Coordinates of C-alpha atoms in Angstrom, one line a residue:
M283 CA 109.9 100.0 87.3
S284 CA 106.6 101.8 88.0
L285 CA 107.3 104.3 91.0
D286 CA 103.9 105.9 90.2
N287 CA 101.7 104.9 92.9
N288 CA 98.8 105.8 91.2
D289 CA 99.7 103.2 88.7
N290 CA 96.8 100.4 88.6
S291 CA 98.6 98.8 85.5
G292 CA 100.0 95.2 85.2
T293 CA 102.6 93.6 86.5
A294 CA 106.3 92.7 85.7
S295 CA 106.6 91.5 82.2
A296 CA 107.1 87.3 81.3
G297 CA 110.1 85.9 82.9
E298 CA 111.0 88.7 85.2
A299 CA 110.7 88.3 89.0
S300 CA 107.2 90.0 89.6
L301 CA 106.9 92.1 93.3
L302 CA 105.0 94.7 94.8
V303 CA 106.7 96.6 97.5
V304 CA 103.6 98.6 100.0
D305 CA 105.3 101.2 102.0
D306 CA 104.1 104.5 102.7
D307 CA 107.2 106.1 103.0
Q308 CA 108.4 107.5 99.6
D309 CA 112.0 107.4 100.7
V310 CA 112.1 103.5 101.3
L311 CA 110.0 102.9 98.0
A312 CA 112.5 104.5 96.3
S313 CA 116.1 102.7 98.1
I314 CA 113.9 99.3 97.2
A315 CA 113.2 100.2 93.6
Q316 CA 116.4 101.5 92.9
L317 CA 117.7 97.8 95.0
L318 CA 115.6 96.4 93.0
Q319 CA 116.7 98.4 89.1
H320 CA 120.4 97.0 90.2
H321 CA 119.4 93.4 90.7
D322 CA 117.6 93.6 87.1
H323 CA 114.0 93.1 88.6
Q324 CA 111.1 94.7 88.1
A325 CA 108.4 95.5 91.2
D326 CA 105.1 97.5 91.4
M327 CA 104.7 100.1 94.1
A328 CA 101.5 100.8 96.3
S329 CA 101.4 103.8 99.1
T330 CA 98.3 102.2 100.9
G331 CA 96.6 98.9 101.7
E332 CA 93.8 100.0 99.1
Q333 CA 96.3 100.2 96.5
A334 CA 98.1 96.8 97.1
C335 CA 94.4 95.2 97.4
Q336 CA 93.7 96.7 93.7
K337 CA 97.3 95.5 92.8
L338 CA 97.0 91.9 94.1
V339 CA 93.5 91.3 92.8
S340 CA 94.9 92.6 89.5
G341 CA 98.4 91.0 88.8
Q342 CA 100.3 87.8 90.1
Y343 CA 103.2 88.6 92.3
G344 CA 105.9 86.1 93.3
L345 CA 106.6 88.0 96.4
V346 CA 105.0 90.9 97.8
L347 CA 107.6 93.4 100.6
L348 CA 105.3 94.8 103.3
D349 CA 105.0 97.5 105.7
L350 CA 102.7 96.7 108.5
R351 CA 101.7 100.7 109.3
L352 CA 100.0 102.1 106.2
P353 CA 97.6 105.3 106.2
D354 CA 94.4 103.3 105.7
M355 CA 95.0 99.9 106.7
H356 CA 96.9 98.0 108.9
G357 CA 99.7 95.8 106.3
Q358 CA 97.9 92.3 108.6
D359 CA 94.3 93.8 107.1
V360 CA 96.4 92.9 103.6
M361 CA 97.7 90.0 104.5
T362 CA 93.8 88.8 105.9
F363 CA 92.8 90.3 101.9
M364 CA 95.2 88.2 99.9
H365 CA 93.8 84.8 102.4
G366 CA 90.0 85.6 101.8
K367 CA 90.4 86.0 98.1
G368 CA 92.5 83.1 97.8
I369 CA 96.1 84.9 97.3
D370 CA 98.8 82.6 97.6
T371 CA 101.9 85.0 97.2
A372 CA 104.5 85.2 100.1
V373 CA 105.1 88.2 102.2
V374 CA 108.0 89.6 103.6
V375 CA 106.7 92.5 106.4
I376 CA 109.3 95.8 106.2
S377 CA 108.1 97.4 109.3
G378 CA 110.4 100.2 111.0

């Protein structure tokens, strides 16, 4: 599981749940990563909308956990980007 937010490498290996977690709060990312790892899931992490969009076009994800309040764009803009690119991945909004 990668916590390196600048890592634009591929996604989870074949056969594993592939998730993208997008949140600018490093504590939230670490907590979600720990929870997912405990349940043997792999996830890619992004802390900005731009990073999320880059990862979404370069990989395939089964689920995106998306914060609405990101430093560079609103989470709704990420969802609009996904729709425009034909990325049909389920999104769960996480915002607090």
